Structure formats: C-alpha cells, structure tokens
C-alpha cells in the first residue's frame, strides 16, 4: 500500500479486504487502520454520532471519526471514499459491502 497525500494506491490487494467482515446494521461504511490513516495527512472529522462496529470475533469497537475525501486507486481506477479509522488486525483497509 502506498499513500500520497489523500490517495491510496496498491499494486496488489494483500492489505485490502473486500468482504463484509465488519458489520454495521443498516449502514455501509469503510474502514482504515489507524496506522495507515495517520499517513494520509487528512485531519479526521469528529462526528456527532458514535458508530459501534462488530468485529469478526464479536468484539465491539466504537468510533466517531472519519477521514473524508480519500481517493482509493485500484487498477488505475480512482474511487472517492470516506474511511473511518479503527484498530484493524492484519488489514489496512476494509471496504464494507451489504
């Protein structure tokens, strides 16, 4: 994974998870590891709402921050994405899907 300002680029998908291992009922959110978020140079925005995210092991993690306006580049195709920084195990980014 390579970060450049607010862009996230990768040639391989080893640090990117495209399956719904995190669940938020009725919502579609994407997440970034705290360590990768710190390299984006995008100040996180504090939200009025705290989201409780259920991890694959059943533990809940709460967050009320989001890094808005990131660009995720996959196969030279840019995607605008908002990422919520949380503590992730072996992944850099989780793109949530229903």
PDB file of N, CA and C in Angstrom:
ATOM      1  N   UNK A   1       0.842  -1.172   0.000  1.00  0.00           N
ATOM      2  CA  UNK A   1       0.000   0.000   0.000  1.00  0.00           C
ATOM      3  C   UNK A   1       0.886   1.234   0.000  1.00  0.00           C
ATOM      4  N   UNK A   2       0.593   2.170  -0.833  1.00  0.00           N
ATOM      5  CA  UNK A   2       1.337   3.424  -0.915  1.00  0.00           C
ATOM      6  C   UNK A   2       0.352   4.557  -0.688  1.00  0.00           C
ATOM      7  N   UNK A   3       0.743   5.507   0.152  1.00  0.00           N
ATOM      8  CA  UNK A   3      -0.110   6.682   0.346  1.00  0.00           C
ATOM      9  C   UNK A   3       0.611   7.908  -0.187  1.00  0.00           C
ATOM     10  N   UNK A   4      -0.145   8.785  -0.797  1.00  0.00           N
ATOM     11  CA  UNK A   4       0.388  10.028  -1.326  1.00  0.00           C
ATOM     12  C   UNK A   4      -0.685  11.084  -1.110  1.00  0.00           C
ATOM     13  N   UNK A   5      -0.475  11.944  -0.119  1.00  0.00           N
ATOM     14  CA  UNK A   5      -1.486  12.920   0.300  1.00  0.00           C
ATOM     15  C   UNK A   5      -2.767  12.191   0.651  1.00  0.00           C
ATOM     16  N   UNK A   6      -3.825  12.368  -0.121  1.00  0.00           N
ATOM     17  CA  UNK A   6      -5.080  11.700   0.215  1.00  0.00           C
ATOM     18  C   UNK A   6      -5.360  10.539  -0.731  1.00  0.00           C
ATOM     19  N   UNK A   7      -4.319  10.006  -1.384  1.00  0.00           N
ATOM     20  CA  UNK A   7      -4.518   8.893  -2.309  1.00  0.00           C
ATOM     21  C   UNK A   7      -3.932   7.617  -1.736  1.00  0.00           C
ATOM     22  N   UNK A   8      -4.630   6.531  -1.926  1.00  0.00           N
ATOM     23  CA  UNK A   8      -4.172   5.215  -1.502  1.00  0.00           C
ATOM     24  C   UNK A   8      -4.014   4.388  -2.756  1.00  0.00           C
ATOM     25  N   UNK A   9      -2.812   3.909  -3.007  1.00  0.00           N
ATOM     26  CA  UNK A   9      -2.556   3.151  -4.217  1.00  0.00           C
ATOM     27  C   UNK A   9      -1.936   1.811  -3.853  1.00  0.00           C
ATOM     28  N   UNK A  10      -2.251   0.792  -4.633  1.00  0.00           N
ATOM     29  CA  UNK A  10      -1.652  -0.508  -4.412  1.00  0.00           C
ATOM     30  C   UNK A  10      -1.610  -1.312  -5.685  1.00  0.00           C
ATOM     31  N   UNK A  11      -0.536  -2.087  -5.836  1.00  0.00           N
ATOM     32  CA  UNK A  11      -0.419  -2.960  -6.995  1.00  0.00           C
ATOM     33  C   UNK A  11      -0.964  -4.346  -6.684  1.00  0.00           C
ATOM     34  N   UNK A  12      -0.977  -4.701  -5.399  1.00  0.00           N
ATOM     35  CA  UNK A  12      -1.556  -5.979  -5.018  1.00  0.00           C
ATOM     36  C   UNK A  12      -2.565  -5.734  -3.907  1.00  0.00           C
ATOM     37  N   UNK A  13      -3.474  -6.636  -3.749  1.00  0.00           N
ATOM     38  CA  UNK A  13      -4.579  -6.441  -2.812  1.00  0.00           C
ATOM     39  C   UNK A  13      -4.329  -7.115  -1.469  1.00  0.00           C
ATOM     40  N   UNK A  14      -3.062  -7.369  -1.107  1.00  0.00           N
ATOM     41  CA  UNK A  14      -2.786  -8.111   0.116  1.00  0.00           C
ATOM     42  C   UNK A  14      -3.263  -7.389   1.375  1.00  0.00           C
ATOM     43  N   UNK A  15      -3.223  -6.070   1.395  1.00  0.00           N
ATOM     44  CA  UNK A  15      -3.643  -5.334   2.576  1.00  0.00           C
ATOM     45  C   UNK A  15      -5.047  -4.796   2.485  1.00  0.00           C
ATOM     46  N   UNK A  16      -5.778  -5.182   1.469  1.00  0.00           N
ATOM     47  CA  UNK A  16      -7.121  -4.663   1.233  1.00  0.00           C
ATOM     48  C   UNK A  16      -8.125  -5.790   1.348  1.00  0.00           C
ATOM     49  N   UNK A  17      -9.155  -5.589   2.155  1.00  0.00           N
ATOM     50  CA  UNK A  17     -10.155  -6.628   2.346  1.00  0.00           C
ATOM     51  C   UNK A  17     -11.461  -6.169   1.722  1.00  0.00           C
ATOM     52  N   UNK A  18     -11.988  -6.947   0.824  1.00  0.00           N
ATOM     53  CA  UNK A  18     -13.207  -6.572   0.115  1.00  0.00           C
ATOM     54  C   UNK A  18     -14.391  -7.440   0.512  1.00  0.00           C
ATOM     55  N   UNK A  19     -14.381  -7.963   1.714  1.00  0.00           N
ATOM     56  CA  UNK A  19     -15.504  -8.781   2.161  1.00  0.00           C
ATOM     57  C   UNK A  19     -16.081  -8.204   3.444  1.00  0.00           C
ATOM     58  N   UNK A  20     -17.335  -8.520   3.741  1.00  0.00           N
ATOM     59  CA  UNK A  20     -18.023  -7.895   4.881  1.00  0.00           C
ATOM     60  C   UNK A  20     -17.667  -8.540   6.219  1.00  0.00           C
ATOM     61  N   UNK A  21     -16.433  -8.403   6.682  1.00  0.00           N
ATOM     62  CA  UNK A  21     -16.033  -8.954   7.974  1.00  0.00           C
ATOM     63  C   UNK A  21     -16.446  -8.051   9.129  1.00  0.00           C
ATOM     64  N   UNK A  22     -16.755  -6.804   8.840  1.00  0.00           N
ATOM     65  CA  UNK A  22     -17.264  -5.876   9.844  1.00  0.00           C
ATOM     66  C   UNK A  22     -18.716  -5.588   9.524  1.00  0.00           C
ATOM     67  N   UNK A  23     -19.538  -5.476  10.548  1.00  0.00           N
ATOM     68  CA  UNK A  23     -20.954  -5.280  10.314  1.00  0.00           C
ATOM     69  C   UNK A  23     -21.451  -4.026  11.018  1.00  0.00           C
ATOM     70  N   UNK A  24     -22.173  -3.186  10.318  1.00  0.00           N
ATOM     71  CA  UNK A  24     -22.965  -2.119  10.910  1.00  0.00           C
ATOM     72  C   UNK A  24     -24.356  -2.317  10.343  1.00  0.00           C
ATOM     73  N   UNK A  25     -25.305  -2.590  11.200  1.00  0.00           N
ATOM     74  CA  UNK A  25     -26.653  -2.887  10.733  1.00  0.00           C
ATOM     75  C   UNK A  25     -27.249  -1.661  10.063  1.00  0.00           C
ATOM     76  N   UNK A  26     -27.706  -1.814   8.808  1.00  0.00           N
ATOM     77  CA  UNK A  26     -28.375  -0.738   8.098  1.00  0.00           C
ATOM     78  C   UNK A  26     -27.460   0.340   7.561  1.00  0.00           C
ATOM     79  N   UNK A  27     -26.176   0.105   7.534  1.00  0.00           N
ATOM     80  CA  UNK A  27     -25.262   1.144   7.052  1.00  0.00           C
ATOM     81  C   UNK A  27     -24.159   0.513   6.217  1.00  0.00           C
ATOM     82  N   UNK A  28     -23.531   1.344   5.423  1.00  0.00           N
ATOM     83  CA  UNK A  28     -22.429   0.899   4.575  1.00  0.00           C
ATOM     84  C   UNK A  28     -21.255   1.834   4.834  1.00  0.00           C
ATOM     85  N   UNK A  29     -20.259   1.368   5.558  1.00  0.00           N
ATOM     86  CA  UNK A  29     -19.095   2.180   5.926  1.00  0.00           C
ATOM     87  C   UNK A  29     -17.830   1.453   5.513  1.00  0.00           C
ATOM     88  N   UNK A  30     -16.763   2.216   5.342  1.00  0.00           N
ATOM     89  CA  UNK A  30     -15.457   1.655   5.038  1.00  0.00           C
ATOM     90  C   UNK A  30     -14.482   2.093   6.116  1.00  0.00           C
ATOM     91  N   UNK A  31     -13.463   1.266   6.349  1.00  0.00           N
ATOM     92  CA  UNK A  31     -12.570   1.462   7.485  1.00  0.00           C
ATOM     93  C   UNK A  31     -11.119   1.420   7.048  1.00  0.00           C
ATOM     94  N   UNK A  32     -10.267   2.106   7.801  1.00  0.00           N
ATOM     95  CA  UNK A  32      -8.835   2.134   7.549  1.00  0.00           C
ATOM     96  C   UNK A  32      -8.132   1.908   8.884  1.00  0.00           C
ATOM     97  N   UNK A  33      -6.996   1.218   8.848  1.00  0.00           N
ATOM     98  CA  UNK A  33      -6.235   1.026  10.078  1.00  0.00           C
ATOM     99  C   UNK A  33      -5.738   2.384  10.574  1.00  0.00           C
ATOM    100  N   UNK A  34      -5.622   2.504  11.870  1.00  0.00           N
ATOM    101  CA  UNK A  34      -5.186   3.764  12.464  1.00  0.00           C
ATOM    102  C   UNK A  34      -3.798   4.152  11.948  1.00  0.00           C
ATOM    103  N   UNK A  35      -2.924   3.170  11.781  1.00  0.00           N
ATOM    104  CA  UNK A  35      -1.563   3.478  11.314  1.00  0.00           C
ATOM    105  C   UNK A  35      -1.557   3.998   9.882  1.00  0.00           C
ATOM    106  N   UNK A  36      -2.379   3.435   9.001  1.00  0.00           N
ATOM    107  CA  UNK A  36      -2.451   3.921   7.624  1.00  0.00           C
ATOM    108  C   UNK A  36      -3.137   5.284   7.572  1.00  0.00           C
ATOM    109  N   UNK A  37      -4.153   5.479   8.399  1.00  0.00           N
ATOM    110  CA  UNK A  37      -4.863   6.763   8.429  1.00  0.00           C
ATOM    111  C   UNK A  37      -3.921   7.900   8.797  1.00  0.00           C
ATOM    112  N   UNK A  38      -2.969   7.630   9.675  1.00  0.00           N
ATOM    113  CA  UNK A  38      -2.036   8.690  10.080  1.00  0.00           C
ATOM    114  C   UNK A  38      -1.114   9.108   8.938  1.00  0.00           C
ATOM    115  N   UNK A  39      -0.921   8.245   7.937  1.00  0.00           N
ATOM    116  CA  UNK A  39      -0.076   8.581   6.789  1.00  0.00           C
ATOM    117  C   UNK A  39      -0.827   9.342   5.700  1.00  0.00           C
ATOM    118  N   UNK A  40      -2.152   9.453   5.805  1.00  0.00           N
ATOM    119  CA  UNK A  40      -2.944  10.099   4.767  1.00  0.00           C
ATOM    120  C   UNK A  40      -2.886  11.615   4.816  1.00  0.00           C
ATOM    121  N   UNK A  41      -2.459  12.184   5.914  1.00  0.00           N
ATOM    122  CA  UNK A  41      -2.393  13.640   6.072  1.00  0.00           C
ATOM    123  C   UNK A  41      -3.750  14.304   5.858  1.00  0.00           C
ATOM    124  N   UNK A  42      -4.794  13.625   6.262  1.00  0.00           N
ATOM    125  CA  UNK A  42      -6.142  14.190   6.218  1.00  0.00           C
ATOM    126  C   UNK A  42      -6.638  14.256   7.656  1.00  0.00           C
ATOM    127  N   UNK A  43      -6.882  15.451   8.183  1.00  0.00           N
ATOM    128  CA  UNK A  43      -7.366  15.516   9.559  1.00  0.00           C
ATOM    129  C   UNK A  43      -8.736  14.853   9.674  1.00  0.00           C
ATOM    130  N   UNK A  44      -8.895  13.975  10.660  1.00  0.00           N
ATOM    131  CA  UNK A  44     -10.195  13.314  10.817  1.00  0.00           C
ATOM    132  C   UNK A  44     -11.257  14.289  11.295  1.00  0.00           C
ATOM    133  N   UNK A  45     -12.466  14.045  10.865  1.00  0.00           N
ATOM    134  CA  UNK A  45     -13.618  14.849  11.264  1.00  0.00           C
ATOM    135  C   UNK A  45     -14.331  14.114  12.396  1.00  0.00           C
ATOM    136  N   UNK A  46     -14.648  14.860  13.449  1.00  0.00           N
ATOM    137  CA  UNK A  46     -15.377  14.292  14.577  1.00  0.00           C
ATOM    138  C   UNK A  46     -16.868  14.351  14.264  1.00  0.00           C
ATOM    139  N   UNK A  47     -17.532  13.204  14.350  1.00  0.00           N
ATOM    140  CA  UNK A  47     -18.955  13.102  14.058  1.00  0.00           C
ATOM    141  C   UNK A  47     -19.780  13.286  15.328  1.00  0.00           C
ATOM    142  N   UNK A  48     -21.044  13.641  15.160  1.00  0.00           N
ATOM    143  CA  UNK A  48     -21.958  13.756  16.295  1.00  0.00           C
ATOM    144  C   UNK A  48     -22.401  12.388  16.799  1.00  0.00           C
ATOM    145  N   UNK A  49     -22.259  11.379  15.970  1.00  0.00           N
ATOM    146  CA  UNK A  49     -22.705  10.027  16.277  1.00  0.00           C
ATOM    147  C   UNK A  49     -21.510   9.108  16.452  1.00  0.00           C
ATOM    148  N   UNK A  50     -21.580   8.221  17.434  1.00  0.00           N
ATOM    149  CA  UNK A  50     -20.574   7.176  17.593  1.00  0.00           C
ATOM    150  C   UNK A  50     -21.117   5.894  16.982  1.00  0.00           C
ATOM    151  N   UNK A  51     -20.321   5.277  16.137  1.00  0.00           N
ATOM    152  CA  UNK A  51     -20.704   4.019  15.494  1.00  0.00           C
ATOM    153  C   UNK A  51     -20.057   2.864  16.238  1.00  0.00           C
ATOM    154  N   UNK A  52     -20.844   1.845  16.550  1.00  0.00           N
ATOM    155  CA  UNK A  52     -20.325   0.621  17.143  1.00  0.00           C
ATOM    156  C   UNK A  52     -20.160  -0.397  16.032  1.00  0.00           C
ATOM    157  N   UNK A  53     -18.934  -0.857  15.840  1.00  0.00           N
ATOM    158  CA  UNK A  53     -18.626  -1.800  14.776  1.00  0.00           C
ATOM    159  C   UNK A  53     -18.366  -3.153  15.412  1.00  0.00           C
ATOM    160  N   UNK A  54     -19.069  -4.171  14.942  1.00  0.00           N
ATOM    161  CA  UNK A  54     -18.847  -5.524  15.439  1.00  0.00           C
ATOM    162  C   UNK A  54     -17.763  -6.181  14.595  1.00  0.00           C
ATOM    163  N   UNK A  55     -16.680  -6.564  15.252  1.00  0.00           N
ATOM    164  CA  UNK A  55     -15.582  -7.211  14.571  1.00  0.00           C
ATOM    165  C   UNK A  55     -15.928  -8.689  14.335  1.00  0.00           C
ATOM    166  N   UNK A  56     -15.128  -9.343  13.503  1.00  0.00           N
ATOM    167  CA  UNK A  56     -15.384 -10.752  13.174  1.00  0.00           C
ATOM    168  C   UNK A  56     -15.355 -11.631  14.418  1.00  0.00           C
ATOM    169  N   UNK A  57     -14.585 -11.243  15.447  1.00  0.00           N
ATOM    170  CA  UNK A  57     -14.511 -12.043  16.672  1.00  0.00           C
ATOM    171  C   UNK A  57     -15.626 -11.716  17.661  1.00  0.00           C
ATOM    172  N   UNK A  58     -16.542 -10.821  17.290  1.00  0.00           N
ATOM    173  CA  UNK A  58     -17.669 -10.479  18.146  1.00  0.00           C
ATOM    174  C   UNK A  58     -17.448  -9.257  19.018  1.00  0.00           C
ATOM    175  N   UNK A  59     -16.216  -8.768  19.131  1.00  0.00           N
ATOM    176  CA  UNK A  59     -15.940  -7.574  19.928  1.00  0.00           C
ATOM    177  C   UNK A  59     -16.479  -6.334  19.228  1.00  0.00           C
ATOM    178  N   UNK A  60     -16.893  -5.359  20.038  1.00  0.00           N
ATOM    179  CA  UNK A  60     -17.383  -4.088  19.512  1.00  0.00           C
ATOM    180  C   UNK A  60     -16.308  -3.020  19.649  1.00  0.00           C
ATOM    181  N   UNK A  61     -16.154  -2.225  18.598  1.00  0.00           N
ATOM    182  CA  UNK A  61     -15.246  -1.079  18.609  1.00  0.00           C
ATOM    183  C   UNK A  61     -16.082   0.141  18.254  1.00  0.00           C
ATOM    184  N   UNK A  62     -15.980   1.187  19.042  1.00  0.00           N
ATOM    185  CA  UNK A  62     -16.715   2.414  18.774  1.00  0.00           C
ATOM    186  C   UNK A  62     -15.818   3.463  18.149  1.00  0.00           C
ATOM    187  N   UNK A  63     -16.370   4.221  17.222  1.00  0.00           N
ATOM    188  CA  UNK A  63     -15.624   5.334  16.624  1.00  0.00           C
ATOM    189  C   UNK A  63     -16.581   6.456  16.259  1.00  0.00           C
ATOM    190  N   UNK A  64     -16.073   7.665  16.338  1.00  0.00           N
ATOM    191  CA  UNK A  64     -16.857   8.833  15.931  1.00  0.00           C
ATOM    192  C   UNK A  64     -16.034   9.738  15.017  1.00  0.00           C
ATOM    193  N   UNK A  65     -15.050   9.159  14.316  1.00  0.00           N
ATOM    194  CA  UNK A  65     -14.220   9.939  13.407  1.00  0.00           C
ATOM    195  C   UNK A  65     -14.260   9.359  11.997  1.00  0.00           C
ATOM    196  N   UNK A  66     -14.031  10.222  11.018  1.00  0.00           N
ATOM    197  CA  UNK A  66     -13.990   9.801   9.618  1.00  0.00           C
ATOM    198  C   UNK A  66     -12.981  10.668   8.871  1.00  0.00           C
ATOM    199  N   UNK A  67     -12.238  10.048   7.984  1.00  0.00           N
ATOM    200  CA  UNK A  67     -11.344  10.767   7.075  1.00  0.00           C
ATOM    201  C   UNK A  67     -12.068  10.882   5.741  1.00  0.00           C
ATOM    202  N   UNK A  68     -12.524  12.084   5.423  1.00  0.00           N
ATOM    203  CA  UNK A  68     -13.310  12.285   4.212  1.00  0.00           C
ATOM    204  C   UNK A  68     -12.439  12.715   3.043  1.00  0.00           C
ATOM    205  N   UNK A  69     -12.882  12.342   1.852  1.00  0.00           N
ATOM    206  CA  UNK A  69     -12.233  12.799   0.642  1.00  0.00           C
ATOM    207  C   UNK A  69     -11.002  12.029   0.233  1.00  0.00           C
ATOM    208  N   UNK A  70     -10.896  10.780   0.646  1.00  0.00           N
ATOM    209  CA  UNK A  70      -9.767   9.951   0.224  1.00  0.00           C
ATOM    210  C   UNK A  70     -10.021   9.442  -1.198  1.00  0.00           C
ATOM    211  N   UNK A  71      -8.951   9.152  -1.903  1.00  0.00           N
ATOM    212  CA  UNK A  71      -9.061   8.545  -3.224  1.00  0.00           C
ATOM    213  C   UNK A  71      -8.394   7.183  -3.165  1.00  0.00           C
ATOM    214  N   UNK A  72      -9.155   6.152  -3.434  1.00  0.00           N
ATOM    215  CA  UNK A  72      -8.654   4.785  -3.488  1.00  0.00           C
ATOM    216  C   UNK A  72      -8.464   4.433  -4.951  1.00  0.00           C
ATOM    217  N   UNK A  73      -7.248   4.037  -5.318  1.00  0.00           N
ATOM    218  CA  UNK A  73      -6.958   3.714  -6.716  1.00  0.00           C
ATOM    219  C   UNK A  73      -6.726   2.212  -6.834  1.00  0.00           C
ATOM    220  N   UNK A  74      -7.587   1.548  -7.583  1.00  0.00           N
ATOM    221  CA  UNK A  74      -7.472   0.116  -7.853  1.00  0.00           C
ATOM    222  C   UNK A  74      -7.414  -0.078  -9.354  1.00  0.00           C
ATOM    223  N   UNK A  75      -6.352  -0.738  -9.816  1.00  0.00           N
ATOM    224  CA  UNK A  75      -6.172  -0.995 -11.247  1.00  0.00           C
ATOM    225  C   UNK A  75      -6.312   0.296 -12.054  1.00  0.00           C
ATOM    226  N   UNK A  76      -5.669   1.352 -11.565  1.00  0.00           N
ATOM    227  CA  UNK A  76      -5.663   2.677 -12.201  1.00  0.00           C
ATOM    228  C   UNK A  76      -7.026   3.339 -12.278  1.00  0.00           C
ATOM    229  N   UNK A  77      -7.988   2.865 -11.522  1.00  0.00           N
ATOM    230  CA  UNK A  77      -9.327   3.455 -11.489  1.00  0.00           C
ATOM    231  C   UNK A  77      -9.522   4.138 -10.139  1.00  0.00           C
ATOM    232  N   UNK A  78      -9.690   5.480 -10.110  1.00  0.00           N
ATOM    233  CA  UNK A  78      -9.870   6.173  -8.832  1.00  0.00           C
ATOM    234  C   UNK A  78     -11.305   6.068  -8.312  1.00  0.00           C
ATOM    235  N   UNK A  79     -11.414   5.914  -6.993  1.00  0.00           N
ATOM    236  CA  UNK A  79     -12.704   5.873  -6.307  1.00  0.00           C
ATOM    237  C   UNK A  79     -12.626   6.826  -5.131  1.00  0.00           C
ATOM    238  N   UNK A  80     -13.594   7.721  -4.996  1.00  0.00           N
ATOM    239  CA  UNK A  80     -13.688   8.583  -3.819  1.00  0.00           C
ATOM    240  C   UNK A  80     -14.264   7.750  -2.676  1.00  0.00           C
ATOM    241  N   UNK A  81     -13.681   7.904  -1.499  1.00  0.00           N
ATOM    242  CA  UNK A  81     -14.105   7.075  -0.378  1.00  0.00           C
ATOM    243  C   UNK A  81     -13.871   7.824   0.926  1.00  0.00           C
ATOM    244  N   UNK A  82     -14.776   7.630   1.866  1.00  0.00           N
ATOM    245  CA  UNK A  82     -14.616   8.126   3.228  1.00  0.00           C
ATOM    246  C   UNK A  82     -14.244   6.928   4.091  1.00  0.00           C
ATOM    247  N   UNK A  83     -13.232   7.090   4.933  1.00  0.00           N
ATOM    248  CA  UNK A  83     -12.718   5.980   5.727  1.00  0.00           C
ATOM    249  C   UNK A  83     -12.779   6.307   7.214  1.00  0.00           C
ATOM    250  N   UNK A  84     -13.262   5.362   7.993  1.00  0.00           N
ATOM    251  CA  UNK A  84     -13.313   5.525   9.442  1.00  0.00           C
ATOM    252  C   UNK A  84     -12.112   4.803  10.048  1.00  0.00           C
ATOM    253  N   UNK A  85     -11.215   5.540  10.729  1.00  0.00           N
ATOM    254  CA  UNK A  85     -10.041   4.904  11.325  1.00  0.00           C
ATOM    255  C   UNK A  85     -10.407   4.079  12.562  1.00  0.00           C
ATOM    256  N   UNK A  86     -10.008   2.810  12.555  1.00  0.00           N
ATOM    257  CA  UNK A  86     -10.203   1.926  13.703  1.00  0.00           C
ATOM    258  C   UNK A  86      -8.996   0.994  13.796  1.00  0.00           C
ATOM    259  N   UNK A  87      -8.889   0.303  14.909  1.00  0.00           N
ATOM    260  CA  UNK A  87      -7.816  -0.668  15.078  1.00  0.00           C
ATOM    261  C   UNK A  87      -8.184  -1.930  14.297  1.00  0.00           C
ATOM    262  N   UNK A  88      -7.385  -2.221  13.270  1.00  0.00           N
ATOM    263  CA  UNK A  88      -7.585  -3.421  12.456  1.00  0.00           C
ATOM    264  C   UNK A  88      -6.426  -4.374  12.696  1.00  0.00           C
ATOM    265  N   UNK A  89      -6.687  -5.649  12.582  1.00  0.00           N
ATOM    266  CA  UNK A  89      -5.638  -6.641  12.791  1.00  0.00           C
ATOM    267  C   UNK A  89      -4.644  -6.675  11.652  1.00  0.00           C
ATOM    268  N   UNK A  90      -4.871  -7.521  10.678  1.00  0.00           N
ATOM    269  CA  UNK A  90      -3.895  -7.725   9.603  1.00  0.00           C
ATOM    270  C   UNK A  90      -4.271  -7.013   8.316  1.00  0.00           C
ATOM    271  N   UNK A  91      -5.268  -6.149   8.343  1.00  0.00           N
ATOM    272  CA  UNK A  91      -5.701  -5.460   7.133  1.00  0.00           C
ATOM    273  C   UNK A  91      -5.429  -3.964   7.244  1.00  0.00           C
ATOM    274  N   UNK A  92      -5.224  -3.323   6.110  1.00  0.00           N
ATOM    275  CA  UNK A  92      -5.042  -1.870   6.059  1.00  0.00           C
ATOM    276  C   UNK A  92      -6.366  -1.162   5.845  1.00  0.00           C
ATOM    277  N   UNK A  93      -7.203  -1.728   4.966  1.00  0.00           N
ATOM    278  CA  UNK A  93      -8.478  -1.117   4.602  1.00  0.00           C
ATOM    279  C   UNK A  93      -9.539  -2.200   4.518  1.00  0.00           C
ATOM    280  N   UNK A  94     -10.733  -1.886   4.994  1.00  0.00           N
ATOM    281  CA  UNK A  94     -11.887  -2.770   4.834  1.00  0.00           C
ATOM    282  C   UNK A  94     -12.971  -1.967   4.153  1.00  0.00           C
ATOM    283  N   UNK A  95     -13.385  -2.418   2.986  1.00  0.00           N
ATOM    284  CA  UNK A  95     -14.476  -1.771   2.257  1.00  0.00           C
ATOM    285  C   UNK A  95     -15.716  -2.600   2.515  1.00  0.00           C
ATOM    286  N   UNK A  96     -16.649  -2.023   3.247  1.00  0.00           N
ATOM    287  CA  UNK A  96     -17.835  -2.761   3.673  1.00  0.00           C
ATOM    288  C   UNK A  96     -18.813  -2.921   2.518  1.00  0.00           C
ATOM    289  N   UNK A  97     -19.437  -4.065   2.461  1.00  0.00           N
ATOM    290  CA  UNK A  97     -20.456  -4.352   1.458  1.00  0.00           C
ATOM    291  C   UNK A  97     -21.654  -4.955   2.163  1.00  0.00           C
ATOM    292  N   UNK A  98     -22.842  -4.731   1.597  1.00  0.00           N
ATOM    293  CA  UNK A  98     -24.037  -5.362   2.161  1.00  0.00           C
ATOM    294  C   UNK A  98     -24.070  -6.812   1.749  1.00  0.00           C
TER     295      UNK A  98
END
